[in-house]
PDB file of C-alpha atoms in Angstrom:
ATOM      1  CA  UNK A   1     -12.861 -33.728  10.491  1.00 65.00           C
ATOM      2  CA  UNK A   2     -10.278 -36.232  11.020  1.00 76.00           C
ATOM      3  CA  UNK A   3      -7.533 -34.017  11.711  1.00 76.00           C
ATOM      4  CA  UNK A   4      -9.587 -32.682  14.367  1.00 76.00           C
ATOM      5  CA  UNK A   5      -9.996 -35.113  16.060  1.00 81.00           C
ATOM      6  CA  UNK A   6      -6.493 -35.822  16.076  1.00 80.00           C
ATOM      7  CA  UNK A   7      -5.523 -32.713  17.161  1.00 81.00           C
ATOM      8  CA  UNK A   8      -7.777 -33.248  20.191  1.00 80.00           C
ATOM      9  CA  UNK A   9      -6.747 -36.644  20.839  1.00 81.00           C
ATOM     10  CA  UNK A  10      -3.261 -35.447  20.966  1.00 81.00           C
ATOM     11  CA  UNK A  11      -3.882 -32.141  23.169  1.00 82.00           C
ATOM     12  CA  UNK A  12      -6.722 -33.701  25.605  1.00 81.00           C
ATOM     13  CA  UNK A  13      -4.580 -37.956  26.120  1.00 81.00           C
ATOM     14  CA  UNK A  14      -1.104 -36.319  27.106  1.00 81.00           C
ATOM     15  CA  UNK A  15      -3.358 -33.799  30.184  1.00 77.00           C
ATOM     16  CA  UNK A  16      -5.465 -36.515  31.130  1.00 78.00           C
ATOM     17  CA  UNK A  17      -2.329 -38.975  31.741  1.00 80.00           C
ATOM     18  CA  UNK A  18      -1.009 -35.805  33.687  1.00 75.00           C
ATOM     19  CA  UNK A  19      -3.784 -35.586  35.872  1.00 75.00           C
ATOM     20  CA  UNK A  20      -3.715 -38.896  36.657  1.00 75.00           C
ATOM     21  CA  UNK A  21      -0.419 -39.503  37.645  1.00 76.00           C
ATOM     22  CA  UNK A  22      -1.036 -36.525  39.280  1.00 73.00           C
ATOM     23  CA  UNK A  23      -3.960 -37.891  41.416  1.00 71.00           C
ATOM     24  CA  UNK A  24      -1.892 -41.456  42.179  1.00 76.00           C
ATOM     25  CA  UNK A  25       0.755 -38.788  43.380  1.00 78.00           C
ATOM     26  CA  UNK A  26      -1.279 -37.188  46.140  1.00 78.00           C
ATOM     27  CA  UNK A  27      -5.082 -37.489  45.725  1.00 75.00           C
ATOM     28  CA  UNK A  28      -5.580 -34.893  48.804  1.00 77.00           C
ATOM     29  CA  UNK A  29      -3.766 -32.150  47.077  1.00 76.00           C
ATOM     30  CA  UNK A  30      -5.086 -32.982  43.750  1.00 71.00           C
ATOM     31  CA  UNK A  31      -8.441 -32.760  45.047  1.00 75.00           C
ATOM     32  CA  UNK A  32      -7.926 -29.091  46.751  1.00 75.00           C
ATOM     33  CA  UNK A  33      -6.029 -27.581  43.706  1.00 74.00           C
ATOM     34  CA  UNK A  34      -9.389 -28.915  41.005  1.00 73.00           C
ATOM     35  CA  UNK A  35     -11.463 -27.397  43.871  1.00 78.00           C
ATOM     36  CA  UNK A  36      -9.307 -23.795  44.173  1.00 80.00           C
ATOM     37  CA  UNK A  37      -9.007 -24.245  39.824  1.00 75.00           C
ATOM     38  CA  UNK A  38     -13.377 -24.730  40.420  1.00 77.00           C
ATOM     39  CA  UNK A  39     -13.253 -21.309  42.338  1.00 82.00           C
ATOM     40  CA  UNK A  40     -10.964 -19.541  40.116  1.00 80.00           C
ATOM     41  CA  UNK A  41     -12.956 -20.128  36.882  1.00 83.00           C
ATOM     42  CA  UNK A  42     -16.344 -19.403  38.832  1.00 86.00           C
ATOM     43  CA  UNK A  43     -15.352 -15.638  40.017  1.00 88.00           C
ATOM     44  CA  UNK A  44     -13.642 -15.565  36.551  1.00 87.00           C
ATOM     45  CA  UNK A  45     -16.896 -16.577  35.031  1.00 89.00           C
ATOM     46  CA  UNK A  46     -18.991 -13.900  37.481  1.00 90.00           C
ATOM     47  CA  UNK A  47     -16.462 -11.338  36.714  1.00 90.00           C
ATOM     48  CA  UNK A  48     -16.849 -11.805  32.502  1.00 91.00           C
ATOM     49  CA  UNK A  49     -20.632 -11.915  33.306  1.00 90.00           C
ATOM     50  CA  UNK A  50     -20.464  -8.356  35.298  1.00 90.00           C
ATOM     51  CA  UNK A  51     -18.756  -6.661  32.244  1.00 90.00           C
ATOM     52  CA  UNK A  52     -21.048  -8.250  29.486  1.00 90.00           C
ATOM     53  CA  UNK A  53     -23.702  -7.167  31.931  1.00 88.00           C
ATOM     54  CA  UNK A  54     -22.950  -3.470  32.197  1.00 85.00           C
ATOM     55  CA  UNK A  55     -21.911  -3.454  28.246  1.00 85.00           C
ATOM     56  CA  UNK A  56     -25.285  -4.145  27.713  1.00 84.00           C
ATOM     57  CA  UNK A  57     -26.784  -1.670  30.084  1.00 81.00           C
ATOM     58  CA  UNK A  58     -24.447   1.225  28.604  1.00 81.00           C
ATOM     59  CA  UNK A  59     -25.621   0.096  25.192  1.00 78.00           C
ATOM     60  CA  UNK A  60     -29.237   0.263  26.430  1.00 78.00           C
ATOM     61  CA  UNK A  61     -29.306   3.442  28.271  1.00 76.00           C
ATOM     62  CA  UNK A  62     -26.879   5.766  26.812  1.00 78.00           C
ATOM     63  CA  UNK A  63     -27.595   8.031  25.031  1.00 77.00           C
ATOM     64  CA  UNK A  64     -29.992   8.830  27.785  1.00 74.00           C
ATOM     65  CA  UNK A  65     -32.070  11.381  25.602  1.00 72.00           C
ATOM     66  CA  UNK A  66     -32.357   9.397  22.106  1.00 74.00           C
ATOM     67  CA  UNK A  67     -36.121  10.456  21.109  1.00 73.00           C
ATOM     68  CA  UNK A  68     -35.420  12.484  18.315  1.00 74.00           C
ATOM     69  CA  UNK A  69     -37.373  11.200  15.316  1.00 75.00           C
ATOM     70  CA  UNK A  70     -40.654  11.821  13.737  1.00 74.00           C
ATOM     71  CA  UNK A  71     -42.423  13.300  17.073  1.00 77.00           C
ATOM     72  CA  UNK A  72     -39.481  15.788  17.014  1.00 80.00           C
ATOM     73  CA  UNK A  73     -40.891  17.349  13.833  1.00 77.00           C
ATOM     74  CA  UNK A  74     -42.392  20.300  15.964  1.00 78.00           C
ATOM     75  CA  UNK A  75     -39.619  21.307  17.540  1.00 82.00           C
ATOM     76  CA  UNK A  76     -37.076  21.021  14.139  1.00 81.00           C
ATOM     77  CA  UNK A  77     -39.737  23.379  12.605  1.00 80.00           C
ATOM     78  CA  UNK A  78     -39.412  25.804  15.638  1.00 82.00           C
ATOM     79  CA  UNK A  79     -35.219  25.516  15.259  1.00 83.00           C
ATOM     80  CA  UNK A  80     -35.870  26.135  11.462  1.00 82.00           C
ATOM     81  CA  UNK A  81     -34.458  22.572  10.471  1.00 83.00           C
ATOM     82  CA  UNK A  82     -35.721  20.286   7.744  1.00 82.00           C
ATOM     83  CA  UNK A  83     -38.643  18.165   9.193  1.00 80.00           C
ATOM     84  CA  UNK A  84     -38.725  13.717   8.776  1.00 81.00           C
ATOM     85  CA  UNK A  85     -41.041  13.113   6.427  1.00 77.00           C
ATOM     86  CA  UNK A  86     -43.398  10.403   7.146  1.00 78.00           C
ATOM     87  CA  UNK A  87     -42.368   8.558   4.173  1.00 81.00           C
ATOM     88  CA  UNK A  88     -38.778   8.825   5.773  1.00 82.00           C
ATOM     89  CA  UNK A  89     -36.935   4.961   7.125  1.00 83.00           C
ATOM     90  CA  UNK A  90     -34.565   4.158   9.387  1.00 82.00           C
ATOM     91  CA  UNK A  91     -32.950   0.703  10.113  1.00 77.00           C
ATOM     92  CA  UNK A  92     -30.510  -0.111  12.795  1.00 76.00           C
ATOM     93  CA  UNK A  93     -27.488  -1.584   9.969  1.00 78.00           C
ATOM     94  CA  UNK A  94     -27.379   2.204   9.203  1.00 80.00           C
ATOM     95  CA  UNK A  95     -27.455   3.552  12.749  1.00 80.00           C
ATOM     96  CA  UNK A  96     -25.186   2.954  15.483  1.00 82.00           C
ATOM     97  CA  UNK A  97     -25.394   3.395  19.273  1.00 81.00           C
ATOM     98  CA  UNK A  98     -24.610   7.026  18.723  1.00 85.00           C
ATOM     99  CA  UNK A  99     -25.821   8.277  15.350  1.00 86.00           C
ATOM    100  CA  UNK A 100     -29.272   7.718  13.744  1.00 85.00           C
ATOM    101  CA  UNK A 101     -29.358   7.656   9.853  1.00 87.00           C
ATOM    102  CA  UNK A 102     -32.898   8.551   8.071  1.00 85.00           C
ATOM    103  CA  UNK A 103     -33.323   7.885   4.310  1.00 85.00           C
ATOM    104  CA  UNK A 104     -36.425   9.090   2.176  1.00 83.00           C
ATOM    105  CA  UNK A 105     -37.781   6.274   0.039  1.00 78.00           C
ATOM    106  CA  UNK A 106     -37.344   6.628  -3.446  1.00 74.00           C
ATOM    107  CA  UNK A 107     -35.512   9.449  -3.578  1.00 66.00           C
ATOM    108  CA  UNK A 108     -34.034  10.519  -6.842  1.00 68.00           C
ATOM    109  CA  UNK A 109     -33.422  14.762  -6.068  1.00 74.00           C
ATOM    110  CA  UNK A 110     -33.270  16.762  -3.189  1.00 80.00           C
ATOM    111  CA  UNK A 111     -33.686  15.888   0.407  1.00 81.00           C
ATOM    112  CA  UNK A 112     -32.884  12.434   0.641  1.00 84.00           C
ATOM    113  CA  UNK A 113     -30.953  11.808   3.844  1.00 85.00           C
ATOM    114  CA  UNK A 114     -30.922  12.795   8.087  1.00 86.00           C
ATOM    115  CA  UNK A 115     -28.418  12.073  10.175  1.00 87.00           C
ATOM    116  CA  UNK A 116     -28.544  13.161  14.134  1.00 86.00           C
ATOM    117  CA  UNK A 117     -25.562  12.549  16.538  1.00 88.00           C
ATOM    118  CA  UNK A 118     -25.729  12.399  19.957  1.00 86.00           C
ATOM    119  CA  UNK A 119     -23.411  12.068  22.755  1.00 84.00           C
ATOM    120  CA  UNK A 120     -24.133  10.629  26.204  1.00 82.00           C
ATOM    121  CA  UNK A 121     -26.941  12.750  27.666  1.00 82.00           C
ATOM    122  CA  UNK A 122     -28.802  14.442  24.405  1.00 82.00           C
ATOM    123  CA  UNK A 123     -28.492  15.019  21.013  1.00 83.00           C
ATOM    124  CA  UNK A 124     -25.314  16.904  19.300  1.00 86.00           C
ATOM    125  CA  UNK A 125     -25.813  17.611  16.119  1.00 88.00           C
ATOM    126  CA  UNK A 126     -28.176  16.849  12.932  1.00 88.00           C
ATOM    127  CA  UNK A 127     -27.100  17.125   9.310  1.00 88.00           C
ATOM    128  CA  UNK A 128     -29.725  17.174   6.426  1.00 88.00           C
ATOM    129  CA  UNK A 129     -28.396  16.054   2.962  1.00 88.00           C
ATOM    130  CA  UNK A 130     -29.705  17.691  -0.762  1.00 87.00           C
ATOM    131  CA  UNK A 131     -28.285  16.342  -3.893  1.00 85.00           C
ATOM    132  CA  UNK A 132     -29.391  17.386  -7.446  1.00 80.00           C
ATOM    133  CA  UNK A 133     -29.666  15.607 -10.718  1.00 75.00           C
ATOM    134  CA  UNK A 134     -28.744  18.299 -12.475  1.00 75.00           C
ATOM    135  CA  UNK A 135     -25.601  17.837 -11.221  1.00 75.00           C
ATOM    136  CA  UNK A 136     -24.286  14.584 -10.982  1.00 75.00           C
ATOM    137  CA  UNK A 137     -22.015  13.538  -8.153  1.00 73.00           C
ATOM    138  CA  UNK A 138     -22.120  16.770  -6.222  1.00 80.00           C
ATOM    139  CA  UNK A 139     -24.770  16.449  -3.084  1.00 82.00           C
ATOM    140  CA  UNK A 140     -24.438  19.838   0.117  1.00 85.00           C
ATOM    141  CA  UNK A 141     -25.432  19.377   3.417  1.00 85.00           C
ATOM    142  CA  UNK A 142     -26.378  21.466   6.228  1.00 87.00           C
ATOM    143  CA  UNK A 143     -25.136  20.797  10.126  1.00 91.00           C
ATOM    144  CA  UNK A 144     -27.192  22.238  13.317  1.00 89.00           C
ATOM    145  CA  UNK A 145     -25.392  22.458  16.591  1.00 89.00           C
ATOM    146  CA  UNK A 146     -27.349  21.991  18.643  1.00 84.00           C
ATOM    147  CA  UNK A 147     -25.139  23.242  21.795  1.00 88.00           C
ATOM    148  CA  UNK A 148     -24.075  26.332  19.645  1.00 88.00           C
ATOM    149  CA  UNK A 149     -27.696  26.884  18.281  1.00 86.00           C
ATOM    150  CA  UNK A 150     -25.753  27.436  14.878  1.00 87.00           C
ATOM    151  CA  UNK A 151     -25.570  25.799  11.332  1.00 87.00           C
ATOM    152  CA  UNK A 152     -22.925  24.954   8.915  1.00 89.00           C
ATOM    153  CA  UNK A 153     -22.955  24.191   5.026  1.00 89.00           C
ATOM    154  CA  UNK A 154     -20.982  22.474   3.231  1.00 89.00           C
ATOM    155  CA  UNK A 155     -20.934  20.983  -0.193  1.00 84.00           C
ATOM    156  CA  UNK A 156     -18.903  18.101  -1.974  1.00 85.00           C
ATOM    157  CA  UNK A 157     -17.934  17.288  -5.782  1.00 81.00           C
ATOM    158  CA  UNK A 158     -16.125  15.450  -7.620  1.00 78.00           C
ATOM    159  CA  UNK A 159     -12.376  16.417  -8.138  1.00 72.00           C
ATOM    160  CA  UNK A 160     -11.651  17.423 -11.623  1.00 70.00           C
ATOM    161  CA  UNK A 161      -7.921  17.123 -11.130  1.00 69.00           C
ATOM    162  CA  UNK A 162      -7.597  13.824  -9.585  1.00 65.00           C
ATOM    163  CA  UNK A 163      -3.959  13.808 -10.569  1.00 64.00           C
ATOM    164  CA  UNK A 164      -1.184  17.024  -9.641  1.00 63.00           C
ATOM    165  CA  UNK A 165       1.834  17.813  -9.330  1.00 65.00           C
ATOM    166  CA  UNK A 166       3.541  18.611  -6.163  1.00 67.00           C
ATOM    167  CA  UNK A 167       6.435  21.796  -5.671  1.00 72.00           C
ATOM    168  CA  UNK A 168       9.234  19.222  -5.884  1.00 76.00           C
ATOM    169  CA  UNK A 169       7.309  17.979  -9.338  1.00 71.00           C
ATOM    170  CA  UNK A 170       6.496  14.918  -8.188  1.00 72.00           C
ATOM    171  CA  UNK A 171       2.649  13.502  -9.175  1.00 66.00           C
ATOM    172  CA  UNK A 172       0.342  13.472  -6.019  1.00 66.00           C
ATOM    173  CA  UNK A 173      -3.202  11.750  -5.813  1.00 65.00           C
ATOM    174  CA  UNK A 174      -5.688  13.749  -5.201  1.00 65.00           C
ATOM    175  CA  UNK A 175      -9.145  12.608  -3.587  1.00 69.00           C
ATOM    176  CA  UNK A 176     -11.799  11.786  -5.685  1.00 71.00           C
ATOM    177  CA  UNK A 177     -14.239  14.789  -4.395  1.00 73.00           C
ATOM    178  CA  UNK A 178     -13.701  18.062  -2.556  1.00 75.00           C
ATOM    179  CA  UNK A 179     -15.580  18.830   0.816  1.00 78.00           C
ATOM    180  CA  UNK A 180     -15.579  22.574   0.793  1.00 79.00           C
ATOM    181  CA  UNK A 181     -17.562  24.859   3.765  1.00 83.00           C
ATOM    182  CA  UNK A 182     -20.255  27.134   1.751  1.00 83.00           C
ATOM    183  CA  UNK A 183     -22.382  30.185   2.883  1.00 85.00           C
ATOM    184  CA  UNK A 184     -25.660  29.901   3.389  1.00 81.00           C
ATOM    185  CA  UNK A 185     -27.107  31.720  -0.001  1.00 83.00           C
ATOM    186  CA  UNK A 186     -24.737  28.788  -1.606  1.00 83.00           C
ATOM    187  CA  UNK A 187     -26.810  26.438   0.132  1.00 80.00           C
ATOM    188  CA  UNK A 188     -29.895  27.190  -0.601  1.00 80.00           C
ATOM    189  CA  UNK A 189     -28.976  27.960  -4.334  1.00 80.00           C
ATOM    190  CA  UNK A 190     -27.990  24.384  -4.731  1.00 80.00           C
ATOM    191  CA  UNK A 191     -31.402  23.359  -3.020  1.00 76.00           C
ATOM    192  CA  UNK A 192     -33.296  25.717  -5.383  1.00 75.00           C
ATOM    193  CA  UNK A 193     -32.018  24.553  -8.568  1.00 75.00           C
TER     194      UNK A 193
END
């Protein structure tokens, strides 16, 4: 606490003798630049204001067309997509201004997790995660484009060979799981189970 105060003492005595000789120098100029220096840091002020202004309006308003939760349940079913169950959560630390996470409560096998993407106007896409006890560490998901009106699968498990070796036989690091695209009748064999 000391050495802060120091370090102000030091930084705020040696401008305030400036100024001051500064003033006994001309006080009519000195008293038009503080005025011009007022002016400059209020349109800089206004200006900062303005931006953190329309941040917070984009962050607001966009995506424009964000109601996609619960009360969309009807129209999933009509699309042929998994449905939010009401015993279904969402929080905002898992979300972000452009994707909306939902969990299921409690849940040990099968559906467990939501996730819809939008971009500026509407929604994007919405992926629907399954994972099985049966098999540990391995969870598939499905993905509906929405612009395309089409789904993808894909599944992910671990890597058995973390470790290989490379043409030039050098050892290579392998990632810990393997995010392969599945067929359909994969997909729903893995939900099945």
């Amino acid at each position: 606490m000391i050495y802060g105060i120091l370090i102000i003492i030091l930084i705020i005595v040696p401008i305030g003798i400036a100024y001051y000789y500064d003033y006994k120098k001309d006080p009519k100029e000195f008293t038009f630049s503080i005025k011009t220096l007022g002016k400059g840091i209020f349109k800089g002020l206004v200006y900062v204001g303005f931006l953190i202004g329309l941040n917070a309006i984009y962050e607001l308003v966009i995506p424009i067309n964000k109601n996609h939760g619960i009360e969309f349940n009807s129209e999933r079913e009509k699309l042929g997509i998994p449905k939010i169950g009401d015993d279904w959560e969402t929080k905002k630390y898992w979300s972000d201004q452009f994707t909306t996470k939902w969990f299921k409560n409690e849940s040990t096998d099968g559906h467990f997790k939501k996730t819809i993407e939008y971009g500026i106007l509407n929604v994007e896409s919405e992926s629907d995660y399954y994972r099985n006890d049966n098999r540990k560490g391995t969870f598939v998901w499905s993905k509906y484009d929405f612009k395309n009106k089409t789904s993808e699968y894909y599944i992910e498990k671990p890597n058995d060979e973390i470790v290989s070796v490379t043409e030039s036989g050098k050892l290579k690091m392998e990632k810990p799981t393997i995010i392969q695209k599945i067929e359909k009748s994969e997909f729903e064999k893995f939900i099945a189970e």
